[in-house]
Coordinates of C-alpha atoms and ligand atoms in Angstrom, one line a residue:
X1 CA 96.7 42.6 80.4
X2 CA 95.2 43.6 83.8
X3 CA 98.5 44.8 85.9
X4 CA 97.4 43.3 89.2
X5 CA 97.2 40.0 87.1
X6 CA 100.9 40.6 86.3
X7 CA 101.8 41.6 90.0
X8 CA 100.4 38.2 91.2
X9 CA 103.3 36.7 89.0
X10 CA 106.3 38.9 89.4
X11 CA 108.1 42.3 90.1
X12 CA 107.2 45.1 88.1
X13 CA 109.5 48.0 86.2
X14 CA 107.5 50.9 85.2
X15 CA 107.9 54.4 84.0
X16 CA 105.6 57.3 84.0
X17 CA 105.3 60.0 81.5
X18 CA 103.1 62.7 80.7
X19 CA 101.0 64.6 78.0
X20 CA 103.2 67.8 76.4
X21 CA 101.9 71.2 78.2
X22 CA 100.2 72.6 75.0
X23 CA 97.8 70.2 73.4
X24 CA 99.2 67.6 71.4
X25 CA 102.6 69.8 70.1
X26 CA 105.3 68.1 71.1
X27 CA 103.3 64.6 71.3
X28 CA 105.4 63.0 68.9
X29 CA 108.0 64.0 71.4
X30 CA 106.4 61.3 73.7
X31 CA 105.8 58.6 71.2
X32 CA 109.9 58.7 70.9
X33 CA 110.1 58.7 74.3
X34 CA 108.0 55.8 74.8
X35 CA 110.2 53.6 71.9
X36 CA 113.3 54.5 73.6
X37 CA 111.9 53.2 76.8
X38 CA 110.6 49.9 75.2
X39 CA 114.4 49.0 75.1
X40 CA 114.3 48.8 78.9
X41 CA 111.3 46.2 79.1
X42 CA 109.2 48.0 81.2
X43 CA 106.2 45.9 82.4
X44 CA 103.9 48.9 81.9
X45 CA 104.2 52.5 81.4
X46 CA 101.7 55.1 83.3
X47 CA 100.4 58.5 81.6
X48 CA 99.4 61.3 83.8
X49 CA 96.0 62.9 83.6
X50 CA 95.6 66.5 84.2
X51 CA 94.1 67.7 87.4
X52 CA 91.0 69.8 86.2
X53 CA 91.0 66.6 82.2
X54 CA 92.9 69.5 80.6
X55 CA 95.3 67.5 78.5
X56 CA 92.1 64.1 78.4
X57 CA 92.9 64.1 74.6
X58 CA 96.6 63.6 74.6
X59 CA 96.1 61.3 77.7
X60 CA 94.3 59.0 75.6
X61 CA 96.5 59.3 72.6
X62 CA 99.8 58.2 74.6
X63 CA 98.0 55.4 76.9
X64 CA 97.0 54.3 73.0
X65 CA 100.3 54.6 71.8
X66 CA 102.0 52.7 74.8
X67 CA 99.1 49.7 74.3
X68 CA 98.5 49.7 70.5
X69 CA 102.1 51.1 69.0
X70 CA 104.8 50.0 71.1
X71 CA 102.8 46.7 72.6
X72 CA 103.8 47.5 76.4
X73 CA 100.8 47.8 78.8
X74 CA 99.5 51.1 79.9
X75 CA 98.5 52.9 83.1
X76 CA 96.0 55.5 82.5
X77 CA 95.8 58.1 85.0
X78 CA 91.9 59.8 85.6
X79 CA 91.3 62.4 88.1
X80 CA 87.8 62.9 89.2
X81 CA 88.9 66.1 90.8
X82 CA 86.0 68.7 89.0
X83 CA 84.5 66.6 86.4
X84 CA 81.2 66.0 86.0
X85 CA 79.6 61.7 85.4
X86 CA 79.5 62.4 81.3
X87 CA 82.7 64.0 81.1
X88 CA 84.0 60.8 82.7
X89 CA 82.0 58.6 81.0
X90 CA 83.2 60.0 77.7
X91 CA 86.8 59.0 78.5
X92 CA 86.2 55.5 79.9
X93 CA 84.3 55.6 76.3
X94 CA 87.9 56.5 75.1
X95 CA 90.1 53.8 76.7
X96 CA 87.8 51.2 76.5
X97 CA 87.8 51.6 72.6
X98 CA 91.6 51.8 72.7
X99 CA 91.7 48.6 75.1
X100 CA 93.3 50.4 77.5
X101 CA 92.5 48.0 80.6
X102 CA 94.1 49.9 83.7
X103 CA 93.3 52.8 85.3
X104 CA 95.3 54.7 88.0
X105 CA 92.0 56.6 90.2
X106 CA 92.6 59.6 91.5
X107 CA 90.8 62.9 92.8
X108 CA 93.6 65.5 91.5
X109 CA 95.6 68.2 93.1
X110 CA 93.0 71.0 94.5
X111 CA 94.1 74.5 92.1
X112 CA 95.5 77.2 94.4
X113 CA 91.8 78.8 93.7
X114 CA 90.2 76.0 95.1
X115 CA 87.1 76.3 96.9
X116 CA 84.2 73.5 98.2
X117 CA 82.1 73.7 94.9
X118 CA 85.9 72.1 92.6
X119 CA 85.4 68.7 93.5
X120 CA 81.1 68.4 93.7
X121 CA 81.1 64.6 92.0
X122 CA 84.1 63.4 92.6
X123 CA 85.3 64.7 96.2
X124 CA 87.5 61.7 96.4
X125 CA 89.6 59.1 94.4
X126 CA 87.0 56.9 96.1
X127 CA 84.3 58.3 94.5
X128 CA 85.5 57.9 91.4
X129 CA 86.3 54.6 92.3
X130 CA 82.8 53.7 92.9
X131 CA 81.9 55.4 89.7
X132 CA 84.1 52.4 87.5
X133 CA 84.0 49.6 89.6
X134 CA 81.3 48.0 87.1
X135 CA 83.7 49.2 84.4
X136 CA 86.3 46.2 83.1
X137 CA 89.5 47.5 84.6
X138 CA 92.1 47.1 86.9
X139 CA 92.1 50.0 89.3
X140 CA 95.1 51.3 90.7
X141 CA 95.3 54.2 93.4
X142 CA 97.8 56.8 94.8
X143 CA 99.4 56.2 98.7
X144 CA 101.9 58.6 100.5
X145 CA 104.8 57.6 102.7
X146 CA 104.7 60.7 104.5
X147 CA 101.2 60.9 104.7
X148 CA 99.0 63.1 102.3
X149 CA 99.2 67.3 103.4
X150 CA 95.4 67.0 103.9
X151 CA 95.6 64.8 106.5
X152 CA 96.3 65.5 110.0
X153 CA 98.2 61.9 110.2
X154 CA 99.8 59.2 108.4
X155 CA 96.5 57.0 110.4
X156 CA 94.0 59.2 109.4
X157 CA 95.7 59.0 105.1
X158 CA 95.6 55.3 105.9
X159 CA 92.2 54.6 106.5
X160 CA 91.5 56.7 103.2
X161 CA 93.5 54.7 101.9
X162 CA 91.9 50.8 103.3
X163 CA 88.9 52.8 101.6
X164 CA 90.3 52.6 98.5
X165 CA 91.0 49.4 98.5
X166 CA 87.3 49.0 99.4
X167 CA 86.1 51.0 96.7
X168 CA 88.3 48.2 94.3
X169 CA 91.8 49.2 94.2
X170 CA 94.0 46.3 93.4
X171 CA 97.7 47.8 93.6
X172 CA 98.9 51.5 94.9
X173 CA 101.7 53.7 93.8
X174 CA 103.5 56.2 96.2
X175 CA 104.1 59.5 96.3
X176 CA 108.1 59.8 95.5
X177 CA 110.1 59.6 99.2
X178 CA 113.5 60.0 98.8
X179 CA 114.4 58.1 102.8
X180 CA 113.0 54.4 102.3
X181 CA 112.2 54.3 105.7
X182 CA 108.8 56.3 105.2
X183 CA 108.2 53.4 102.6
X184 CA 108.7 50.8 105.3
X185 CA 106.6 52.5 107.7
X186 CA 103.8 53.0 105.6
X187 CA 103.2 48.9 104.1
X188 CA 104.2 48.1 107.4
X189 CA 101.5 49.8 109.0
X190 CA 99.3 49.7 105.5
X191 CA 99.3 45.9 106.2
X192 CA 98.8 46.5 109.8
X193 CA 95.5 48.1 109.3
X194 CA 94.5 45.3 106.7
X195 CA 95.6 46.5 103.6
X196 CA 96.6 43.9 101.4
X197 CA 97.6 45.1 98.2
X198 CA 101.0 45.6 96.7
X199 CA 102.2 48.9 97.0
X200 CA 104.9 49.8 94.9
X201 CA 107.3 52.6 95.5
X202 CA 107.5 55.4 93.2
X203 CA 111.2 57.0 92.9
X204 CA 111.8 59.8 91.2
X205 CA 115.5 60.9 90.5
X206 CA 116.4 64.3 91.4
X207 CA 118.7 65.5 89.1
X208 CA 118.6 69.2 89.0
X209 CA 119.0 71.3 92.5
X210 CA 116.1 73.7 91.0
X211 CA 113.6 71.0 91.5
X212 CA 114.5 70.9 95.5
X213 CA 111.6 73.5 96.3
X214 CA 108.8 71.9 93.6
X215 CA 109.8 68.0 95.6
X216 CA 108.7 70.2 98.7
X217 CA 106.0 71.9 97.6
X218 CA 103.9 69.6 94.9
X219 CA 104.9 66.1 96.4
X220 CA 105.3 66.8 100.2
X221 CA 108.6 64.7 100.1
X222 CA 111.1 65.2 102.4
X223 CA 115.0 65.2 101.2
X224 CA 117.3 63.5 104.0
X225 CA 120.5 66.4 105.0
X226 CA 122.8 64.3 103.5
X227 CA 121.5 64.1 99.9
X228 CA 121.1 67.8 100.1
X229 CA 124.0 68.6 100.9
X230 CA 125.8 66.7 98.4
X231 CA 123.4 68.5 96.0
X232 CA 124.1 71.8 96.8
X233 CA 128.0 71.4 96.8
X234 CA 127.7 69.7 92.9
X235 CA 124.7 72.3 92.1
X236 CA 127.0 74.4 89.7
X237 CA 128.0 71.4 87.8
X238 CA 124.6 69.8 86.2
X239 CA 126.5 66.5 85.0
X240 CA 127.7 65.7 88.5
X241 CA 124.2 66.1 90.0
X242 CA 122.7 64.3 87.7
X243 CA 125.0 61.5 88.5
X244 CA 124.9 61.7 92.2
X245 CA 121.0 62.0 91.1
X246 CA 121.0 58.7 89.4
X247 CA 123.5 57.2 92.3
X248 CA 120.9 57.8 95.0
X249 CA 118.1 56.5 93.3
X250 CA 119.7 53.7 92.2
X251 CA 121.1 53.0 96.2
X252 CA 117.0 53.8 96.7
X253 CA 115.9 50.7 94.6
X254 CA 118.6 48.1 95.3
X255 CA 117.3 48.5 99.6
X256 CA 113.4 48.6 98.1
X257 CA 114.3 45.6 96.3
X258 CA 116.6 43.5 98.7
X259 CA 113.6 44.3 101.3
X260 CA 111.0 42.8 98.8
X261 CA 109.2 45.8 97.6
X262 CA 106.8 43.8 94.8
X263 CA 108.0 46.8 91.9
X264 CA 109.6 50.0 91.2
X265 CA 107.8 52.9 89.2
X266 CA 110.3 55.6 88.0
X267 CA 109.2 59.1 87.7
X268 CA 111.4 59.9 84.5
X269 CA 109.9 63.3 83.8
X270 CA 109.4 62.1 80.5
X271 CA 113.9 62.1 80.0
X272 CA 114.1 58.1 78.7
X273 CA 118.1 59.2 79.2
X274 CA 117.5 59.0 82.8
X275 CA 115.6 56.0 82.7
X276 CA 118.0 54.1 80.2
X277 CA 121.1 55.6 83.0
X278 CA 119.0 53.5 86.1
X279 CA 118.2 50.5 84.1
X280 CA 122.1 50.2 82.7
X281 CA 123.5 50.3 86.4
X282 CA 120.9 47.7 87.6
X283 CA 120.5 45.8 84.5
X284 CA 121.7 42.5 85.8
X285 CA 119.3 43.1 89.1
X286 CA 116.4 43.5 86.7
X287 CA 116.8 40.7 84.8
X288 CA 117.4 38.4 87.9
X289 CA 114.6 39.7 90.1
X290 CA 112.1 41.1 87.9
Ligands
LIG1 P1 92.1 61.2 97.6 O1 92.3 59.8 97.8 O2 90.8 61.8 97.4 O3 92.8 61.9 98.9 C1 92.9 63.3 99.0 C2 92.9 63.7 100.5 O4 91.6 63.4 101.1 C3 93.9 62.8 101.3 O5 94.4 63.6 102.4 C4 93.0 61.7 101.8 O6 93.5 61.1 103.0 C5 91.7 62.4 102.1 N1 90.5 61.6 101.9 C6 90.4 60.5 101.0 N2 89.1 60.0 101.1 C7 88.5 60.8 102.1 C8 87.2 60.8 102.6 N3 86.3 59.9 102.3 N4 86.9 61.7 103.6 C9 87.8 62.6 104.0 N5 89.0 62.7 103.5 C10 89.4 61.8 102.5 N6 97.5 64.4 90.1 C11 97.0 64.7 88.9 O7 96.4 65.8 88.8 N7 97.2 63.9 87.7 C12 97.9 62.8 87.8 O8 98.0 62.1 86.8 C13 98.4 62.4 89.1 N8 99.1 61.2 89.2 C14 99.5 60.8 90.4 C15 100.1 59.5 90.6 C16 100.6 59.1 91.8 C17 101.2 57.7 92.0 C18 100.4 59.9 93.0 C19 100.9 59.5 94.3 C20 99.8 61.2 92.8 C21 99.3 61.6 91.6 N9 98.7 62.8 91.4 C22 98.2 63.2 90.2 C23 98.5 63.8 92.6 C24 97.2 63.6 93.3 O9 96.1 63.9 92.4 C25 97.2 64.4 94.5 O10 98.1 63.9 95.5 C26 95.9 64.7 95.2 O11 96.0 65.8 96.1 C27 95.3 63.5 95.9 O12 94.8 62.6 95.0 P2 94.2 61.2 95.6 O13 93.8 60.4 94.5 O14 95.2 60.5 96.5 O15 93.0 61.8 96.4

């Protein structure tokens, strides 16, 4: 089922996983991962796509696995980010054969290398966008609270991101934010400049004090003084983090959902434990409102 067709009728729970780093050791890995988190109902479940296709096989195989195996709709990540039209032609090829029916567009991060020849086809999610649109799937794309780190605003990120909309996305997911606030400013002024799909916040727990400088780095999200603190006094005692992890995500989603955000997508770094903690302690919230 097309997700934007489910979003039209109610809130939706989703998880996101990704490929193992080598090949497809450690898939099977996944494919437990993916039962476990069938127990929580999730609406869909989203598989990442690496930047430069370099995990496209193992991409395919779990968005297959989450649609054919354990009958829960799948996400498929794509980044456009250096390939060339057949390379992406020969994975639409891919997910159309495995009935995979929604696709999350996006360009890809830039390498550290980077330089103006990476991204010749597909400088933008847009492009890529443009590319599918004839294609039979839902297209989904990626928004930032706090404003992408190319952009020299959160106005100028917008307007890219009214273009995507443009270009045929029907829904957005964010960046992970850990102060709602930048959520609320960004549909606020999203809708403001005419944006009219739902965008649904992406939470990620943060659970380990060594992922601080990555949160920083890789998603530009900032962490508000308070939860950091609190992290760094537990940051010796890895089951108290996680559960002041879990806490503050959990405080994250019941505001996001008292304030009508239309889903939540969890950022489980592929630990169904985590997941399975969050859905236990809002189980009843779930059921009721989802
Ligand atoms: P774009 O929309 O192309 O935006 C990139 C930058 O260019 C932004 O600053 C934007 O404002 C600007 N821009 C956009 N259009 C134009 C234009 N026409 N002219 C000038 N500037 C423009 N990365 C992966 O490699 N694999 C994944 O599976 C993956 N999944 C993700 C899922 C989500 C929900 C999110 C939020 C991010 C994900 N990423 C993933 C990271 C993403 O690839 C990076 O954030 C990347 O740097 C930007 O991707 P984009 O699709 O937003 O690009």
């Amino acid at each position: 089922m097309k997700i934007d067709e489910i979003l039209k009728k109610k809130r939706t729970l989703s998880f996101e996983v990704f490929p193992p780093k080598k090949g497809s050791l450690g898939i099977e890995k996944i494919f437990k991962t993916i039962d476990e988190l069938k127990a929580l109902n999730p609406d869909y479940i989203s598989v990442t796509y690496g930047a430069g296709g370099s995990n496209r096989n193992s991409n395919v195989e779990i968005a297959s696995y989450i649609k054919n195996q354990a009958k829960i709709e799948a996400l498929a990540h794509l980044t456009g980010g250096p390939s060339s039209y057949s390379d992406i032609d020969e994975i639409v090829k891919k997910l159309h054969s495995e009935g995979i029916e929604n696709i999350l567009a996006l360009r890809g991060d830039k390498p550290i290398d980077f330089n103006d020849d990476y991204c010749k086809t597909f400088k933008h999610a847009t492009d890529l966008m443009e590319y599918l649109k004839d294609e039979d799937f839902t297209l989904a794309g990626a928004c930032y609270p706090e404003g992408h780190n190319e952009c020299e605003s959160l106005y100028e990120d917008l307007a890219h991101m009214k273009e995507k909309e443009q270009a045929g996305a029907k829904f957005f997911v964010t960046q992970v934010f850990y102060d709602n606030e930048y959520y609320y400013r960004l549909v606020s002024e999203a809708r403001k400049a005419g944006i009219k799909s739902p965008i649904i916040p992406g939470i990620m727990p943060l659970v380990s004090h060594k992922s601080i400088p990555s949160i920083k780095n890789m998603c530009g999200a900032s962490i508000p003084l308070d939860f950091r603190n609190m992290l760094e006094v537990y940051k010796d005692d890895p089951e108290l983090l996680e559960e002041f992890g879990i806490n503050y995500a959990v405080y994250q989603i019941e505001d996001l959902i008292a304030k009508g955000a239309p889903g939540i997508h969890l950022y489980i770094m592929n630990r169904a434990s985590i997941a399975k903690k969050i859905y236990e302690r809002l189980e009843n919230v779930f059921s009721k409102l989802f």
